[in-house]
PDB file of C-alpha atoms in Angstrom:
ATOM      1  CA  MET A  19      -0.282  -0.023   0.276  1.00 77.00           C
ATOM      2  CA  TYR A  20       2.862   2.593   0.807  1.00 79.00           C
ATOM      3  CA  GLY A  21       4.741   1.885  -2.994  1.00 80.00           C
ATOM      4  CA  ILE A  22       0.729   2.446  -4.355  1.00 72.00           C
ATOM      5  CA  LEU A  23       1.072   5.800  -2.634  1.00 73.00           C
ATOM      6  CA  VAL A  24       4.436   6.435  -3.461  1.00 76.00           C
ATOM      7  CA  LYS A  25       4.007   5.836  -7.072  1.00 73.00           C
ATOM      8  CA  ASN A  26       0.945   7.680  -7.596  1.00 71.00           C
ATOM      9  CA  GLY A  27       1.740  10.740  -5.232  1.00 74.00           C
ATOM     10  CA  LEU A  28       5.449  11.181  -6.585  1.00 77.00           C
ATOM     11  CA  PRO A  29       4.806  12.159 -10.254  1.00 73.00           C
ATOM     12  CA  MET A  30       1.972  14.262  -9.356  1.00 73.00           C
ATOM     13  CA  ALA A  31       4.393  16.450  -6.970  1.00 74.00           C
ATOM     14  CA  LEU A  32       6.950  16.301  -9.256  1.00 77.00           C
ATOM     15  CA  MET A  33       4.401  17.494 -12.324  1.00 77.00           C
ATOM     16  CA  ASN A  34       3.309  20.494  -9.885  1.00 74.00           C
ATOM     17  CA  SER A  35       6.710  21.318  -9.216  1.00 78.00           C
ATOM     18  CA  VAL A  36       8.035  21.372 -12.586  1.00 79.00           C
ATOM     19  CA  THR A  37       4.732  23.785 -13.374  1.00 81.00           C
ATOM     20  CA  ALA A  38       5.692  25.971 -10.706  1.00 81.00           C
ATOM     21  CA  LEU A  39       9.300  26.262 -12.322  1.00 83.00           C
ATOM     22  CA  GLY A  40       7.762  27.231 -15.689  1.00 84.00           C
ATOM     23  CA  CYS A  41       5.922  29.869 -13.776  1.00 85.00           C
ATOM     24  CA  MET A  42       8.558  31.110 -11.925  1.00 88.00           C
ATOM     25  CA  VAL A  43      10.571  31.717 -15.164  1.00 87.00           C
ATOM     26  CA  VAL A  44       7.839  33.327 -16.934  1.00 89.00           C
ATOM     27  CA  GLN A  45       7.545  35.559 -13.779  1.00 88.00           C
ATOM     28  CA  TYR A  46      11.206  36.193 -13.950  1.00 89.00           C
ATOM     29  CA  PHE A  47      11.328  37.698 -17.662  1.00 89.00           C
ATOM     30  CA  VAL A  48       8.022  39.706 -16.221  1.00 90.00           C
ATOM     31  CA  ASN A  49       9.575  41.376 -14.074  1.00 88.00           C
ATOM     32  CA  GLY A  50      12.302  42.623 -16.178  1.00 87.00           C
ATOM     33  CA  LEU A  51       9.850  44.294 -17.533  1.00 87.00           C
ATOM     34  CA  GLY A  52       9.079  46.860 -15.256  1.00 89.00           C
ATOM     35  CA  VAL A  53       6.540  47.507 -12.182  1.00 90.00           C
ATOM     36  CA  ILE A  54       3.616  48.151 -14.062  1.00 92.00           C
ATOM     37  CA  TYR A  55       4.246  44.635 -16.327  1.00 92.00           C
ATOM     38  CA  THR A  56       5.031  42.982 -12.770  1.00 92.00           C
ATOM     39  CA  SER A  57       1.466  44.080 -11.474  1.00 91.00           C
ATOM     40  CA  ALA A  58      -0.477  43.752 -14.792  1.00 93.00           C
ATOM     41  CA  TYR A  59       0.584  39.885 -15.152  1.00 93.00           C
ATOM     42  CA  SER A  60      -0.090  39.393 -11.426  1.00 92.00           C
ATOM     43  CA  VAL A  61      -3.755  40.542 -11.109  1.00 93.00           C
ATOM     44  CA  CYS A  62      -4.279  38.154 -14.690  1.00 93.00           C
ATOM     45  CA  SER A  63      -2.626  35.299 -12.960  1.00 92.00           C
ATOM     46  CA  ARG A  64      -5.251  35.807 -10.146  1.00 92.00           C
ATOM     47  CA  TYR A  65      -8.208  35.943 -12.653  1.00 93.00           C
ATOM     48  CA  ILE A  66      -7.195  32.802 -13.961  1.00 93.00           C
ATOM     49  CA  ASN A  67      -6.661  30.864 -11.150  1.00 91.00           C
ATOM     50  CA  PHE A  68      -9.933  32.259 -10.593  1.00 93.00           C
ATOM     51  CA  PHE A  69     -12.170  31.117 -13.795  1.00 93.00           C
ATOM     52  CA  MET A  70     -10.644  28.222 -13.830  1.00 91.00           C
ATOM     53  CA  LEU A  71     -12.176  27.024 -11.043  1.00 89.00           C
ATOM     54  CA  PRO A  72     -14.545  24.912 -12.667  1.00 88.00           C
ATOM     55  CA  GLY A  73     -12.059  22.906 -14.758  1.00 88.00           C
ATOM     56  CA  VAL A  74     -10.527  22.195 -11.365  1.00 87.00           C
ATOM     57  CA  THR A  75     -13.671  21.490  -9.486  1.00 88.00           C
ATOM     58  CA  LEU A  76     -14.557  18.946 -12.170  1.00 86.00           C
ATOM     59  CA  GLY A  77     -10.953  17.592 -12.736  1.00 85.00           C
ATOM     60  CA  MET A  78     -10.917  16.266  -8.985  1.00 84.00           C
ATOM     61  CA  THR A  79     -14.795  14.682  -9.328  1.00 84.00           C
ATOM     62  CA  MET A  80     -13.388  12.973 -12.518  1.00 85.00           C
ATOM     63  CA  SER A  81     -10.480  11.457 -10.841  1.00 82.00           C
ATOM     64  CA  SER A  82     -12.736   9.707  -7.953  1.00 81.00           C
ATOM     65  CA  PHE A  83     -15.416   8.541 -10.657  1.00 81.00           C
ATOM     66  CA  THR A  84     -12.635   7.088 -13.176  1.00 83.00           C
ATOM     67  CA  GLY A  85     -11.249   5.210 -10.424  1.00 79.00           C
ATOM     68  CA  GLN A  86     -13.858   3.776  -8.869  1.00 82.00           C
ATOM     69  CA  ASN A  87     -15.461   2.851 -12.311  1.00 82.00           C
ATOM     70  CA  PHE A  88     -11.940   1.652 -13.897  1.00 79.00           C
ATOM     71  CA  GLY A  89     -11.664  -0.854 -10.717  1.00 75.00           C
ATOM     72  CA  ALA A  90     -15.150  -1.990 -11.578  1.00 78.00           C
ATOM     73  CA  LYS A  91     -14.238  -2.271 -14.983  1.00 80.00           C
ATOM     74  CA  LYS A  92     -17.491  -0.308 -16.051  1.00 83.00           C
ATOM     75  CA  TYR A  93     -15.817   1.880 -18.797  1.00 80.00           C
ATOM     76  CA  GLU A  94     -18.848   3.045 -20.382  1.00 83.00           C
ATOM     77  CA  ARG A  95     -19.794   5.013 -17.148  1.00 85.00           C
ATOM     78  CA  ILE A  96     -16.554   6.221 -17.406  1.00 84.00           C
ATOM     79  CA  GLN A  97     -17.548   8.259 -20.853  1.00 86.00           C
ATOM     80  CA  GLU A  98     -20.441   9.061 -19.694  1.00 88.00           C
ATOM     81  CA  GLY A  99     -19.127  10.673 -16.761  1.00 87.00           C
ATOM     82  CA  LEU A 100     -16.944  12.534 -18.962  1.00 88.00           C
ATOM     83  CA  ARG A 101     -19.368  13.611 -21.419  1.00 91.00           C
ATOM     84  CA  ILE A 102     -21.357  15.011 -18.655  1.00 91.00           C
ATOM     85  CA  CYS A 103     -17.812  16.725 -17.100  1.00 90.00           C
ATOM     86  CA  LEU A 104     -17.022  18.392 -20.479  1.00 91.00           C
ATOM     87  CA  THR A 105     -20.953  19.207 -20.852  1.00 92.00           C
ATOM     88  CA  ILE A 106     -20.649  21.416 -17.962  1.00 92.00           C
ATOM     89  CA  VAL A 107     -17.038  22.714 -18.641  1.00 92.00           C
ATOM     90  CA  PHE A 108     -18.527  24.033 -22.139  1.00 94.00           C
ATOM     91  CA  ILE A 109     -21.166  25.739 -20.259  1.00 94.00           C
ATOM     92  CA  ALA A 110     -19.254  27.287 -17.792  1.00 93.00           C
ATOM     93  CA  TYR A 111     -16.777  28.616 -20.229  1.00 94.00           C
ATOM     94  CA  LEU A 112     -19.476  30.420 -22.184  1.00 94.00           C
ATOM     95  CA  PHE A 113     -19.702  32.951 -19.255  1.00 93.00           C
ATOM     96  CA  THR A 114     -15.888  32.688 -17.707  1.00 92.00           C
ATOM     97  CA  GLY A 115     -14.604  33.103 -21.560  1.00 92.00           C
ATOM     98  CA  SER A 116     -16.749  35.708 -22.787  1.00 94.00           C
ATOM     99  CA  VAL A 117     -16.260  37.861 -19.612  1.00 94.00           C
ATOM    100  CA  MET A 118     -12.495  37.873 -19.934  1.00 95.00           C
ATOM    101  CA  VAL A 119     -12.889  38.529 -23.915  1.00 95.00           C
ATOM    102  CA  PHE A 120     -15.608  41.016 -23.861  1.00 95.00           C
ATOM    103  CA  PHE A 121     -14.745  43.009 -20.090  1.00 94.00           C
ATOM    104  CA  PRO A 122     -11.165  43.241 -19.474  1.00 93.00           C
ATOM    105  CA  THR A 123     -10.682  46.693 -19.334  1.00 93.00           C
ATOM    106  CA  PHE A 124     -13.313  46.323 -16.591  1.00 93.00           C
ATOM    107  CA  LEU A 125     -11.768  43.064 -15.042  1.00 93.00           C
ATOM    108  CA  ALA A 126      -8.503  44.986 -15.183  1.00 92.00           C
ATOM    109  CA  GLY A 127      -9.539  48.368 -13.833  1.00 90.00           C
ATOM    110  CA  PHE A 128     -11.385  46.388 -10.939  1.00 89.00           C
ATOM    111  CA  MET A 129      -8.021  45.025  -9.110  1.00 90.00           C
ATOM    112  CA  LEU A 130      -5.601  47.839 -10.905  1.00 87.00           C
ATOM    113  CA  ASN A 131      -5.193  51.544 -10.666  1.00 87.00           C
ATOM    114  CA  GLY A 132      -2.894  52.690 -13.364  1.00 85.00           C
ATOM    115  CA  GLN A 133      -4.020  53.037 -17.021  1.00 89.00           C
ATOM    116  CA  ASP A 134      -1.061  51.848 -18.135  1.00 90.00           C
ATOM    117  CA  SER A 135      -1.398  48.462 -15.743  1.00 90.00           C
ATOM    118  CA  ILE A 136      -4.980  48.312 -17.028  1.00 92.00           C
ATOM    119  CA  SER A 137      -3.970  48.428 -20.385  1.00 93.00           C
ATOM    120  CA  LEU A 138      -1.235  45.406 -20.540  1.00 92.00           C
ATOM    121  CA  ALA A 139      -3.884  43.316 -18.337  1.00 93.00           C
ATOM    122  CA  ALA A 140      -6.286  44.117 -20.941  1.00 94.00           C
ATOM    123  CA  GLN A 141      -4.149  42.785 -23.768  1.00 93.00           C
ATOM    124  CA  PHE A 142      -3.414  39.591 -21.683  1.00 94.00           C
ATOM    125  CA  LEU A 143      -7.094  38.734 -20.667  1.00 95.00           C
ATOM    126  CA  PRO A 144      -8.830  38.366 -23.842  1.00 96.00           C
ATOM    127  CA  VAL A 145      -6.380  36.458 -25.314  1.00 95.00           C
ATOM    128  CA  CYS A 146      -6.343  33.284 -22.429  1.00 95.00           C
ATOM    129  CA  GLY A 147     -10.325  34.006 -21.827  1.00 94.00           C
ATOM    130  CA  ALA A 148     -10.895  32.990 -25.471  1.00 95.00           C
ATOM    131  CA  MET A 149      -8.685  29.768 -24.818  1.00 95.00           C
ATOM    132  CA  ILE A 150      -9.552  29.040 -21.167  1.00 95.00           C
ATOM    133  CA  ILE A 151     -11.839  26.371 -21.967  1.00 95.00           C
ATOM    134  CA  ILE A 152      -8.483  24.199 -22.726  1.00 95.00           C
ATOM    135  CA  VAL A 153      -7.455  24.007 -19.274  1.00 94.00           C
ATOM    136  CA  ASP A 154     -10.632  22.834 -18.009  1.00 94.00           C
ATOM    137  CA  CYS A 155     -10.254  20.025 -20.591  1.00 94.00           C
ATOM    138  CA  LEU A 156      -6.949  19.554 -19.112  1.00 93.00           C
ATOM    139  CA  PHE A 157      -8.020  19.375 -15.840  1.00 92.00           C
ATOM    140  CA  VAL A 158     -10.772  16.740 -16.613  1.00 92.00           C
ATOM    141  CA  PHE A 159      -8.507  14.145 -19.345  1.00 93.00           C
ATOM    142  CA  ARG A 160      -5.418  14.954 -16.434  1.00 91.00           C
ATOM    143  CA  SER A 161      -7.865  13.747 -13.459  1.00 88.00           C
ATOM    144  CA  GLY A 162      -9.297  10.888 -15.844  1.00 88.00           C
ATOM    145  CA  VAL A 163      -5.687   9.785 -17.036  1.00 90.00           C
ATOM    146  CA  GLN A 164      -4.719   9.817 -13.050  1.00 86.00           C
ATOM    147  CA  GLY A 165      -7.909   7.572 -12.063  1.00 84.00           C
ATOM    148  CA  ILE A 166      -6.759   5.088 -14.598  1.00 85.00           C
ATOM    149  CA  GLY A 167      -3.875   4.444 -12.536  1.00 81.00           C
ATOM    150  CA  LYS A 168      -1.375   6.372 -14.929  1.00 85.00           C
ATOM    151  CA  PRO A 169       0.529   8.939 -12.989  1.00 82.00           C
ATOM    152  CA  LEU A 170       3.832   9.015 -15.336  1.00 86.00           C
ATOM    153  CA  ILE A 171       1.365  10.641 -18.109  1.00 89.00           C
ATOM    154  CA  PRO A 172       0.611  14.049 -15.873  1.00 88.00           C
ATOM    155  CA  MET A 173       4.133  14.153 -15.051  1.00 88.00           C
ATOM    156  CA  ILE A 174       5.439  14.751 -18.627  1.00 90.00           C
ATOM    157  CA  SER A 175       2.303  16.709 -19.673  1.00 90.00           C
ATOM    158  CA  GLY A 176       4.022  19.188 -16.658  1.00 89.00           C
ATOM    159  CA  ILE A 177       7.191  18.967 -17.881  1.00 91.00           C
ATOM    160  CA  ALA A 178       5.800  19.704 -21.752  1.00 92.00           C
ATOM    161  CA  GLU A 179       4.028  23.029 -19.953  1.00 91.00           C
ATOM    162  CA  MET A 180       7.184  24.135 -18.507  1.00 91.00           C
ATOM    163  CA  VAL A 181       8.879  23.553 -21.952  1.00 92.00           C
ATOM    164  CA  MET A 182       6.262  25.314 -23.343  1.00 93.00           C
ATOM    165  CA  ARG A 183       6.044  28.026 -21.061  1.00 93.00           C
ATOM    166  CA  ILE A 184      10.057  28.566 -21.255  1.00 92.00           C
ATOM    167  CA  GLY A 185      10.072  28.298 -24.766  1.00 93.00           C
ATOM    168  CA  VAL A 186       7.631  30.705 -25.904  1.00 94.00           C
ATOM    169  CA  ILE A 187       8.783  33.895 -23.309  1.00 93.00           C
ATOM    170  CA  LEU A 188      12.695  32.996 -24.536  1.00 91.00           C
ATOM    171  CA  PHE A 189      11.952  33.189 -28.265  1.00 92.00           C
ATOM    172  CA  PHE A 190       8.692  35.917 -27.824  1.00 92.00           C
ATOM    173  CA  ILE A 191       8.899  38.342 -25.584  1.00 89.00           C
ATOM    174  CA  ALA A 192      11.833  40.352 -27.023  1.00 86.00           C
ATOM    175  CA  ASP A 193       9.225  40.840 -30.292  1.00 88.00           C
ATOM    176  CA  TYR A 194       5.974  40.696 -28.729  1.00 90.00           C
ATOM    177  CA  GLY A 195       6.879  42.186 -24.996  1.00 89.00           C
ATOM    178  CA  PHE A 196       3.673  41.512 -22.517  1.00 90.00           C
ATOM    179  CA  ILE A 197       1.250  39.483 -24.651  1.00 93.00           C
ATOM    180  CA  ALA A 198       3.892  37.162 -25.125  1.00 93.00           C
ATOM    181  CA  THR A 199       3.255  35.986 -21.712  1.00 94.00           C
ATOM    182  CA  ALA A 200      -0.366  34.946 -22.415  1.00 94.00           C
ATOM    183  CA  PHE A 201       0.790  33.033 -25.513  1.00 95.00           C
ATOM    184  CA  ALA A 202       2.953  31.440 -23.038  1.00 94.00           C
ATOM    185  CA  GLU A 203       0.049  30.182 -21.291  1.00 94.00           C
ATOM    186  CA  VAL A 204      -1.937  28.995 -23.865  1.00 95.00           C
ATOM    187  CA  ALA A 205       0.739  27.095 -25.289  1.00 95.00           C
ATOM    188  CA  ALA A 206       1.465  25.354 -22.054  1.00 94.00           C
ATOM    189  CA  TRP A 207      -2.017  24.682 -21.587  1.00 95.00           C
ATOM    190  CA  SER A 208      -2.540  23.100 -25.203  1.00 96.00           C
ATOM    191  CA  SER A 209       0.802  20.705 -24.982  1.00 95.00           C
ATOM    192  CA  ALA A 210       0.042  19.346 -21.606  1.00 94.00           C
ATOM    193  CA  PHE A 211      -4.185  19.225 -22.917  1.00 96.00           C
ATOM    194  CA  ALA A 212      -2.698  17.321 -26.280  1.00 96.00           C
ATOM    195  CA  ILE A 213      -0.722  14.819 -24.030  1.00 95.00           C
ATOM    196  CA  ASN A 214      -3.483  13.922 -21.562  1.00 94.00           C
ATOM    197  CA  PHE A 215      -6.295  13.872 -24.204  1.00 95.00           C
ATOM    198  CA  ILE A 216      -4.228  11.302 -26.395  1.00 93.00           C
ATOM    199  CA  ALA A 217      -3.204   9.537 -23.498  1.00 92.00           C
ATOM    200  CA  TYR A 218      -6.787   8.620 -21.938  1.00 91.00           C
ATOM    201  CA  HIS A 219      -8.191   7.887 -24.849  1.00 88.00           C
ATOM    202  CA  LEU A 220      -5.459   5.294 -25.745  1.00 88.00           C
ATOM    203  CA  TYR A 221      -5.481   3.895 -22.574  1.00 84.00           C
ATOM    204  CA  LEU A 222      -9.394   3.357 -22.137  1.00 79.00           C
ATOM    205  CA  LYS A 223      -9.468   1.945 -25.664  1.00 76.00           C
ATOM    206  CA  LYS A 224      -7.108  -0.511 -24.367  1.00 72.00           C
ATOM    207  CA  PHE A 225      -9.623  -2.258 -20.950  1.00 65.00           C
ATOM    208  CA  ARG A 226     -12.218  -1.408 -23.054  1.00 61.00           C
TER     209      ARG A 226
END
C-alpha cells in the first residue's frame, strides 16, 4: 500500500513542481520589464486561477469517478462521466470566457489603478479568456488519466507545460513584449492537454 501511494503521489508532486518552475521563469522575465508589467501579470494570474475553478472542481470529481469505475471495469460509465464533465465545462466557458474576452478593461480596472497596467492586463485577458476552455478540459482529462492509474503521463505533461512556457517566453518576449506571457500560457495549456487527451483515449480503448 505504501508503494502504491508513493508510485501515484511522487509523479504528481514532480508535475506540480515543474509546472511551478515554468511559472517562476515567466515571472522572472515579466519582472525584468518593469513594475507596471509585474502588477498586470499578477492580476491576470489571479483571474486565470479564479476562472479555471470549474475545471479544477470537475477534475477532482473526474479523478474519483474514473478510479471507482475503472476498478469496477465499468468503462462505459467513465465515458458517460466524461461527457457530463465536458458539457459542464463548455457551459462554464460560455460565461468565464465571455467575461474575459468582452470585459477585460473592467476586470483589470477592478484590481488595478494605473492606466498603463490596466491596458496591459486588458491585452492579456482576452487571449487567455478565448482559450481557457483548454485548461478546463486539461484538468478533466488529466484527472481521468490519474484515475486510470497512469500518473507518469500527467508528470510528462507537466514537463511539457514548463518547456512550452519557457520556450515561448524566450523566443517571443523580445518581439511581442507582455502579450507573449499570454501566448506562453495558452501554449503550455495546449501541449499538456494534447498529451493527456491522447493518453486518456489510448488507455481507455486498451481496456475496453
